[in-house]
PDB file of C-alpha atoms in Angstrom:
ATOM      1  CA  UNK A1034       3.680 -24.487 -12.414  1.00 89.00           C
ATOM      2  CA  UNK A1035       4.207 -22.137  -9.470  1.00 96.00           C
ATOM      3  CA  UNK A1036       1.257 -20.145  -8.193  1.00 98.00           C
ATOM      4  CA  UNK A1037       1.209 -16.755  -6.504  1.00 98.00           C
ATOM      5  CA  UNK A1038      -1.701 -14.560  -5.552  1.00 97.00           C
ATOM      6  CA  UNK A1039      -3.309 -11.576  -3.895  1.00 97.00           C
ATOM      7  CA  UNK A1040      -5.620 -11.793  -0.898  1.00 96.00           C
ATOM      8  CA  UNK A1041      -8.041  -8.995  -0.053  1.00 94.00           C
ATOM      9  CA  UNK A1042     -11.592  -7.724  -0.418  1.00 92.00           C
ATOM     10  CA  UNK A1043     -12.709  -6.222  -2.694  1.00 87.00           C
ATOM     11  CA  UNK A1044     -10.141  -6.699  -5.458  1.00 87.00           C
ATOM     12  CA  UNK A1045     -11.846  -4.972  -8.388  1.00 74.00           C
ATOM     13  CA  UNK A1046      -9.329  -2.110  -8.066  1.00 69.00           C
ATOM     14  CA  UNK A1047      -6.159  -4.187  -8.093  1.00 76.00           C
ATOM     15  CA  UNK A1048      -3.458  -4.044 -10.785  1.00 84.00           C
ATOM     16  CA  UNK A1049      -1.313  -6.728  -9.128  1.00 89.00           C
ATOM     17  CA  UNK A1050      -2.601  -9.627 -11.214  1.00 92.00           C
ATOM     18  CA  UNK A1051      -1.943  -7.814 -14.503  1.00 92.00           C
ATOM     19  CA  UNK A1052       1.458  -6.637 -13.255  1.00 94.00           C
ATOM     20  CA  UNK A1053       2.684 -10.088 -12.292  1.00 96.00           C
ATOM     21  CA  UNK A1054       1.173 -11.809 -15.340  1.00 96.00           C
ATOM     22  CA  UNK A1055       3.029  -9.342 -17.568  1.00 96.00           C
ATOM     23  CA  UNK A1056       6.211 -10.054 -15.606  1.00 96.00           C
ATOM     24  CA  UNK A1057       5.790 -13.820 -15.900  1.00 97.00           C
ATOM     25  CA  UNK A1058       5.132 -13.563 -19.637  1.00 97.00           C
ATOM     26  CA  UNK A1059       7.975 -11.130 -20.347  1.00 97.00           C
ATOM     27  CA  UNK A1060      10.492 -13.165 -18.341  1.00 97.00           C
ATOM     28  CA  UNK A1061       9.189 -16.532 -19.646  1.00 97.00           C
ATOM     29  CA  UNK A1062       8.409 -17.790 -16.134  1.00 97.00           C
ATOM     30  CA  UNK A1063       6.221 -20.845 -15.573  1.00 96.00           C
ATOM     31  CA  UNK A1064       4.085 -19.055 -13.001  1.00 97.00           C
ATOM     32  CA  UNK A1065       0.456 -18.083 -12.592  1.00 97.00           C
ATOM     33  CA  UNK A1066      -1.165 -15.345 -10.483  1.00 97.00           C
ATOM     34  CA  UNK A1067      -4.602 -15.668  -8.843  1.00 96.00           C
ATOM     35  CA  UNK A1068      -6.787 -13.040  -7.195  1.00 96.00           C
ATOM     36  CA  UNK A1069      -8.322 -14.431  -4.000  1.00 97.00           C
ATOM     37  CA  UNK A1070     -11.212 -12.097  -3.218  1.00 95.00           C
ATOM     38  CA  UNK A1071     -12.256 -13.379   0.209  1.00 96.00           C
ATOM     39  CA  UNK A1072     -14.731 -11.874   2.659  1.00 94.00           C
ATOM     40  CA  UNK A1073     -13.276 -13.827   5.602  1.00 95.00           C
ATOM     41  CA  UNK A1074      -9.547 -14.211   6.117  1.00 95.00           C
ATOM     42  CA  UNK A1075     -10.057 -17.705   7.570  1.00 95.00           C
ATOM     43  CA  UNK A1076     -10.589 -18.835   3.955  1.00 95.00           C
ATOM     44  CA  UNK A1077      -6.819 -18.719   3.585  1.00 95.00           C
ATOM     45  CA  UNK A1078      -6.651 -22.259   5.027  1.00 93.00           C
ATOM     46  CA  UNK A1079      -8.843 -23.583   2.221  1.00 95.00           C
ATOM     47  CA  UNK A1080      -6.840 -21.688  -0.401  1.00 96.00           C
ATOM     48  CA  UNK A1081      -3.567 -23.302   0.680  1.00 95.00           C
ATOM     49  CA  UNK A1082      -5.179 -26.754   0.486  1.00 95.00           C
ATOM     50  CA  UNK A1083      -6.811 -26.015  -2.870  1.00 96.00           C
ATOM     51  CA  UNK A1084      -3.575 -24.635  -4.351  1.00 96.00           C
ATOM     52  CA  UNK A1085      -0.762 -26.974  -3.213  1.00 96.00           C
ATOM     53  CA  UNK A1086       1.669 -25.200  -5.565  1.00 97.00           C
ATOM     54  CA  UNK A1087       0.971 -21.776  -4.082  1.00 98.00           C
ATOM     55  CA  UNK A1088       4.392 -20.290  -3.278  1.00 98.00           C
ATOM     56  CA  UNK A1089       3.273 -17.013  -1.765  1.00 98.00           C
ATOM     57  CA  UNK A1090       0.824 -14.150  -1.896  1.00 98.00           C
ATOM     58  CA  UNK A1091       0.471 -10.468  -1.229  1.00 97.00           C
ATOM     59  CA  UNK A1092      -2.172  -9.028   1.072  1.00 95.00           C
ATOM     60  CA  UNK A1093      -4.139  -5.848   0.666  1.00 90.00           C
ATOM     61  CA  UNK A1094      -7.027  -4.070   2.389  1.00 86.00           C
ATOM     62  CA  UNK A1095      -8.385  -5.114   4.860  1.00 91.00           C
ATOM     63  CA  UNK A1096      -6.012  -7.944   5.872  1.00 94.00           C
ATOM     64  CA  UNK A1097      -2.534  -6.430   6.318  1.00 94.00           C
ATOM     65  CA  UNK A1098      -2.869  -6.481  10.104  1.00 94.00           C
ATOM     66  CA  UNK A1099      -5.254  -9.403  10.560  1.00 96.00           C
ATOM     67  CA  UNK A1100      -2.932 -11.776   8.662  1.00 97.00           C
ATOM     68  CA  UNK A1101      -0.543 -11.937  11.650  1.00 97.00           C
ATOM     69  CA  UNK A1102      -2.611 -14.614  13.394  1.00 97.00           C
ATOM     70  CA  UNK A1103      -1.943 -17.053  10.527  1.00 97.00           C
ATOM     71  CA  UNK A1104       1.815 -16.539  10.286  1.00 98.00           C
ATOM     72  CA  UNK A1105       4.535 -18.856  11.609  1.00 98.00           C
ATOM     73  CA  UNK A1106       7.278 -16.270  11.183  1.00 98.00           C
ATOM     74  CA  UNK A1107       7.292 -12.462  10.866  1.00 98.00           C
ATOM     75  CA  UNK A1108      10.224 -10.411   9.582  1.00 97.00           C
ATOM     76  CA  UNK A1109      11.581  -7.838  12.060  1.00 97.00           C
ATOM     77  CA  UNK A1110      10.638  -4.849   9.856  1.00 97.00           C
ATOM     78  CA  UNK A1111       7.097  -6.167   9.448  1.00 98.00           C
ATOM     79  CA  UNK A1112       6.868  -6.611  13.222  1.00 97.00           C
ATOM     80  CA  UNK A1113       7.950  -3.034  13.815  1.00 97.00           C
ATOM     81  CA  UNK A1114       5.595  -1.711  11.164  1.00 97.00           C
ATOM     82  CA  UNK A1115       2.721  -3.832  12.459  1.00 96.00           C
ATOM     83  CA  UNK A1116       1.528  -4.871   9.000  1.00 95.00           C
ATOM     84  CA  UNK A1117       2.324  -7.610   6.495  1.00 97.00           C
ATOM     85  CA  UNK A1118       1.729  -7.322   2.767  1.00 97.00           C
ATOM     86  CA  UNK A1119       3.850 -10.250   1.535  1.00 98.00           C
ATOM     87  CA  UNK A1120       3.645 -13.888   2.609  1.00 98.00           C
ATOM     88  CA  UNK A1121       5.997 -16.650   1.506  1.00 98.00           C
ATOM     89  CA  UNK A1122       4.914 -20.282   1.870  1.00 98.00           C
ATOM     90  CA  UNK A1123       7.762 -22.684   2.557  1.00 96.00           C
ATOM     91  CA  UNK A1124       8.037 -26.395   1.735  1.00 95.00           C
ATOM     92  CA  UNK A1125       6.396 -27.308   5.058  1.00 95.00           C
ATOM     93  CA  UNK A1126       3.431 -24.998   4.308  1.00 95.00           C
ATOM     94  CA  UNK A1127       4.521 -22.570   6.995  1.00 97.00           C
ATOM     95  CA  UNK A1128       3.723 -18.904   6.352  1.00 98.00           C
ATOM     96  CA  UNK A1129       6.444 -16.246   6.533  1.00 98.00           C
ATOM     97  CA  UNK A1130       5.324 -12.612   6.686  1.00 98.00           C
ATOM     98  CA  UNK A1131       7.161  -9.558   5.341  1.00 98.00           C
ATOM     99  CA  UNK A1132       6.471  -5.928   4.542  1.00 98.00           C
ATOM    100  CA  UNK A1133       7.549  -4.458   1.216  1.00 98.00           C
ATOM    101  CA  UNK A1134       5.127  -1.515   1.288  1.00 97.00           C
ATOM    102  CA  UNK A1135       7.754   0.520   3.107  1.00 98.00           C
ATOM    103  CA  UNK A1136      10.268  -0.184   0.321  1.00 98.00           C
ATOM    104  CA  UNK A1137       7.742   0.996  -2.253  1.00 98.00           C
ATOM    105  CA  UNK A1138       6.754   4.094  -0.309  1.00 98.00           C
ATOM    106  CA  UNK A1139      10.381   5.004   0.379  1.00 98.00           C
ATOM    107  CA  UNK A1140      11.097   5.033  -3.358  1.00 98.00           C
ATOM    108  CA  UNK A1141       7.955   7.035  -4.104  1.00 98.00           C
ATOM    109  CA  UNK A1142       8.734   9.537  -1.347  1.00 98.00           C
ATOM    110  CA  UNK A1143      12.277  10.085  -2.579  1.00 97.00           C
ATOM    111  CA  UNK A1144      10.952  10.846  -6.060  1.00 97.00           C
ATOM    112  CA  UNK A1145       8.319  13.243  -4.697  1.00 97.00           C
ATOM    113  CA  UNK A1146      10.697  15.097  -2.382  1.00 96.00           C
ATOM    114  CA  UNK A1147      13.495  15.470  -4.947  1.00 93.00           C
ATOM    115  CA  UNK A1148      15.534  17.581  -2.548  1.00 89.00           C
ATOM    116  CA  UNK A1149      12.582  19.667  -1.338  1.00 93.00           C
ATOM    117  CA  UNK A1150      12.395  20.723   2.285  1.00 91.00           C
ATOM    118  CA  UNK A1151       9.460  19.235   4.185  1.00 96.00           C
ATOM    119  CA  UNK A1152       8.789  20.481   7.695  1.00 95.00           C
ATOM    120  CA  UNK A1153       5.821  18.263   8.562  1.00 98.00           C
ATOM    121  CA  UNK A1154       3.742  15.448   7.112  1.00 98.00           C
ATOM    122  CA  UNK A1155       0.134  14.405   7.609  1.00 98.00           C
ATOM    123  CA  UNK A1156      -0.865  10.765   7.166  1.00 98.00           C
ATOM    124  CA  UNK A1157      -4.531  10.186   6.396  1.00 97.00           C
ATOM    125  CA  UNK A1158      -5.660   6.795   7.663  1.00 95.00           C
ATOM    126  CA  UNK A1159      -4.711   4.221  10.275  1.00 93.00           C
ATOM    127  CA  UNK A1160      -4.703   0.974   8.276  1.00 90.00           C
ATOM    128  CA  UNK A1161      -1.852  -1.301   7.245  1.00 90.00           C
ATOM    129  CA  UNK A1162      -0.590   0.985   4.471  1.00 91.00           C
ATOM    130  CA  UNK A1163      -0.332   3.933   6.871  1.00 95.00           C
ATOM    131  CA  UNK A1164       1.910   1.886   9.165  1.00 95.00           C
ATOM    132  CA  UNK A1165       4.486   1.478   6.392  1.00 96.00           C
ATOM    133  CA  UNK A1166       4.267   5.211   5.656  1.00 98.00           C
ATOM    134  CA  UNK A1167       4.892   6.092   9.294  1.00 97.00           C
ATOM    135  CA  UNK A1168       7.838   3.682   9.409  1.00 98.00           C
ATOM    136  CA  UNK A1169       9.520   5.492   6.504  1.00 98.00           C
ATOM    137  CA  UNK A1170       8.771   8.967   7.885  1.00 98.00           C
ATOM    138  CA  UNK A1171      10.358   7.990  11.197  1.00 97.00           C
ATOM    139  CA  UNK A1172      13.456   6.689   9.392  1.00 96.00           C
ATOM    140  CA  UNK A1173      13.732   9.975   7.517  1.00 95.00           C
ATOM    141  CA  UNK A1174      13.109  11.957  10.739  1.00 95.00           C
ATOM    142  CA  UNK A1175      10.098  13.764   9.288  1.00 97.00           C
ATOM    143  CA  UNK A1176       7.631  14.952  11.915  1.00 97.00           C
ATOM    144  CA  UNK A1177       4.110  13.766  11.162  1.00 97.00           C
ATOM    145  CA  UNK A1178       0.552  13.852  12.418  1.00 97.00           C
ATOM    146  CA  UNK A1179      -2.218  11.293  11.877  1.00 97.00           C
ATOM    147  CA  UNK A1180      -5.590  12.255  10.438  1.00 97.00           C
ATOM    148  CA  UNK A1181      -8.294   9.770  11.386  1.00 93.00           C
ATOM    149  CA  UNK A1182     -12.075   9.577  11.403  1.00 87.00           C
ATOM    150  CA  UNK A1183     -11.847   8.195  14.944  1.00 87.00           C
ATOM    151  CA  UNK A1184     -10.932  11.539  16.466  1.00 89.00           C
ATOM    152  CA  UNK A1185     -11.333  15.232  15.690  1.00 90.00           C
ATOM    153  CA  UNK A1186      -8.121  15.524  13.668  1.00 94.00           C
ATOM    154  CA  UNK A1187      -9.789  16.134  10.290  1.00 95.00           C
ATOM    155  CA  UNK A1188     -11.733  19.042  11.746  1.00 94.00           C
ATOM    156  CA  UNK A1189      -8.579  20.414  13.350  1.00 94.00           C
ATOM    157  CA  UNK A1190      -6.680  20.431  10.061  1.00 96.00           C
ATOM    158  CA  UNK A1191      -9.691  22.063   8.378  1.00 95.00           C
ATOM    159  CA  UNK A1192      -9.623  24.786  10.993  1.00 96.00           C
ATOM    160  CA  UNK A1193      -5.861  25.324  10.759  1.00 95.00           C
ATOM    161  CA  UNK A1194      -5.280  24.771   7.048  1.00 97.00           C
ATOM    162  CA  UNK A1195      -2.070  23.583   5.434  1.00 98.00           C
ATOM    163  CA  UNK A1196       1.171  25.456   6.001  1.00 97.00           C
ATOM    164  CA  UNK A1197       4.197  25.856   3.730  1.00 98.00           C
ATOM    165  CA  UNK A1198       6.459  22.847   3.144  1.00 98.00           C
ATOM    166  CA  UNK A1199       3.975  20.233   4.294  1.00 98.00           C
ATOM    167  CA  UNK A1200       3.479  16.726   2.929  1.00 98.00           C
ATOM    168  CA  UNK A1201       0.009  15.172   2.858  1.00 98.00           C
ATOM    169  CA  UNK A1202      -0.366  11.426   2.276  1.00 98.00           C
ATOM    170  CA  UNK A1203      -3.615   9.595   1.587  1.00 98.00           C
ATOM    171  CA  UNK A1204      -3.241   6.072   2.988  1.00 96.00           C
ATOM    172  CA  UNK A1205      -7.000   5.385   2.919  1.00 95.00           C
ATOM    173  CA  UNK A1206      -9.097   3.738   0.168  1.00 92.00           C
ATOM    174  CA  UNK A1207     -11.122   6.953  -0.279  1.00 96.00           C
ATOM    175  CA  UNK A1208     -11.175   7.823  -3.983  1.00 96.00           C
ATOM    176  CA  UNK A1209     -10.209   4.341  -5.175  1.00 93.00           C
ATOM    177  CA  UNK A1210     -11.948   2.739  -8.155  1.00 89.00           C
ATOM    178  CA  UNK A1211     -14.866   2.072  -8.471  1.00 88.00           C
ATOM    179  CA  UNK A1212     -15.662   4.881  -6.011  1.00 92.00           C
ATOM    180  CA  UNK A1213     -13.424   7.314  -7.854  1.00 96.00           C
ATOM    181  CA  UNK A1214     -15.464  10.375  -6.844  1.00 97.00           C
ATOM    182  CA  UNK A1215     -14.536   9.907  -3.187  1.00 97.00           C
ATOM    183  CA  UNK A1216     -12.607  12.779  -1.646  1.00 98.00           C
ATOM    184  CA  UNK A1217     -11.142  13.268   1.827  1.00 97.00           C
ATOM    185  CA  UNK A1218     -12.562  16.306   3.609  1.00 96.00           C
ATOM    186  CA  UNK A1219      -9.425  18.460   3.710  1.00 98.00           C
ATOM    187  CA  UNK A1220      -8.721  22.197   3.296  1.00 98.00           C
ATOM    188  CA  UNK A1221      -7.266  21.875  -0.215  1.00 98.00           C
ATOM    189  CA  UNK A1222      -7.817  25.588  -0.833  1.00 98.00           C
ATOM    190  CA  UNK A1223      -5.040  26.370   1.677  1.00 98.00           C
ATOM    191  CA  UNK A1224      -2.446  24.331  -0.270  1.00 98.00           C
ATOM    192  CA  UNK A1225       0.266  25.972  -2.373  1.00 98.00           C
ATOM    193  CA  UNK A1226       3.307  25.122  -4.486  1.00 97.00           C
ATOM    194  CA  UNK A1227       5.420  24.214  -1.432  1.00 97.00           C
ATOM    195  CA  UNK A1228       3.061  21.344  -0.552  1.00 98.00           C
ATOM    196  CA  UNK A1229       3.345  17.768  -1.771  1.00 98.00           C
ATOM    197  CA  UNK A1230       0.345  15.429  -1.924  1.00 98.00           C
ATOM    198  CA  UNK A1231       0.902  11.670  -2.253  1.00 98.00           C
ATOM    199  CA  UNK A1232      -2.004   9.308  -2.836  1.00 98.00           C
ATOM    200  CA  UNK A1233      -1.166   5.630  -2.322  1.00 97.00           C
ATOM    201  CA  UNK A1234      -4.059   4.822  -4.662  1.00 95.00           C
ATOM    202  CA  UNK A1235      -3.033   4.001  -8.240  1.00 93.00           C
ATOM    203  CA  UNK A1236      -6.477   3.365  -9.748  1.00 91.00           C
ATOM    204  CA  UNK A1237      -7.609   5.837 -11.016  1.00 94.00           C
ATOM    205  CA  UNK A1238      -4.302   7.269 -12.190  1.00 95.00           C
ATOM    206  CA  UNK A1239      -5.326  10.739 -11.012  1.00 98.00           C
ATOM    207  CA  UNK A1240      -7.577  10.736  -7.967  1.00 98.00           C
ATOM    208  CA  UNK A1241      -9.810  13.542  -6.772  1.00 98.00           C
ATOM    209  CA  UNK A1242      -7.306  14.038  -3.925  1.00 98.00           C
ATOM    210  CA  UNK A1243      -4.599  14.721  -6.513  1.00 98.00           C
ATOM    211  CA  UNK A1244      -6.822  16.921  -8.686  1.00 98.00           C
ATOM    212  CA  UNK A1245      -7.780  19.154  -5.772  1.00 98.00           C
ATOM    213  CA  UNK A1246      -4.143  19.500  -4.697  1.00 98.00           C
ATOM    214  CA  UNK A1247      -3.023  20.461  -8.200  1.00 98.00           C
ATOM    215  CA  UNK A1248      -5.836  22.990  -8.466  1.00 98.00           C
ATOM    216  CA  UNK A1249      -4.099  25.066  -5.784  1.00 98.00           C
ATOM    217  CA  UNK A1250      -0.560  24.653  -7.098  1.00 98.00           C
ATOM    218  CA  UNK A1251       0.644  21.678  -5.037  1.00 98.00           C
ATOM    219  CA  UNK A1252       2.484  18.773  -6.641  1.00 98.00           C
ATOM    220  CA  UNK A1253       0.717  15.404  -6.526  1.00 98.00           C
ATOM    221  CA  UNK A1254       1.771  11.773  -7.021  1.00 98.00           C
ATOM    222  CA  UNK A1255      -0.140   8.504  -7.198  1.00 98.00           C
ATOM    223  CA  UNK A1256       0.876   5.129  -5.795  1.00 96.00           C
ATOM    224  CA  UNK A1257       1.841   3.331  -9.015  1.00 95.00           C
ATOM    225  CA  UNK A1258       5.574   3.646  -8.394  1.00 96.00           C
ATOM    226  CA  UNK A1259       5.056   2.308  -4.879  1.00 97.00           C
ATOM    227  CA  UNK A1260       3.100  -0.650  -6.286  1.00 94.00           C
ATOM    228  CA  UNK A1261       5.849  -1.562  -8.725  1.00 95.00           C
ATOM    229  CA  UNK A1262       8.664  -1.237  -6.195  1.00 97.00           C
ATOM    230  CA  UNK A1263       6.890  -3.265  -3.514  1.00 96.00           C
ATOM    231  CA  UNK A1264       5.900  -5.916  -6.079  1.00 96.00           C
ATOM    232  CA  UNK A1265       9.500  -6.368  -7.229  1.00 97.00           C
ATOM    233  CA  UNK A1266      10.604  -6.580  -3.592  1.00 98.00           C
ATOM    234  CA  UNK A1267       7.919  -9.241  -3.028  1.00 98.00           C
ATOM    235  CA  UNK A1268       9.225 -11.220  -5.990  1.00 98.00           C
ATOM    236  CA  UNK A1269      12.737 -11.138  -4.567  1.00 97.00           C
ATOM    237  CA  UNK A1270      11.398 -12.594  -1.301  1.00 98.00           C
ATOM    238  CA  UNK A1271       9.444 -15.322  -3.093  1.00 97.00           C
ATOM    239  CA  UNK A1272      12.488 -16.173  -5.213  1.00 94.00           C
ATOM    240  CA  UNK A1273      14.891 -16.697  -2.282  1.00 85.00           C
TER     241      UNK A1273
END
């Protein structure tokens, strides 16, 4: 039996295990998926010893950047992005890092844009997921700004409000289950029907971020499509 898994902390919000188990069952694959909820990334060494048939794993918050120190090889796109969410383990137990988040976000973004004109984007957050978002925005030549708690950017956007044809992306865990009442401090009341809000969170299905955006006429999307697209891309890497 081949094993795959997810490494992160906490993992109570994750749909990856159910997604891959459904895939393995539907496609009659002799595979098993394990959630590795670890508080210290160094535990990865013990996991690889404990699971000699582990073929690969995905990484989520907060390890998409920290995982680099354990990798023997990093794909060029993952290097440029600065984050890894997929690791393949070869026959010599060497770890190969990739990024499929950008593939997932690119598909989600194309669905959300659907030919609409976007003049500027705002990316909320500075973690591993935001790096993949920025990578895609650069490829599509969409100007963007970063909103972070580390500077005064949230206050600046509150003062200025949203303008027409702007895209706002939540790449933070704020509003994710079980803390579903969490809401980024943004000027939602200045949004309108020309704005697009994308939340990379997929649990709950409709976050407070999305609800507030819709209240003022903006369109809003969750991250489920991104999850599915990046998961299938991960499977293609593991299957090579």
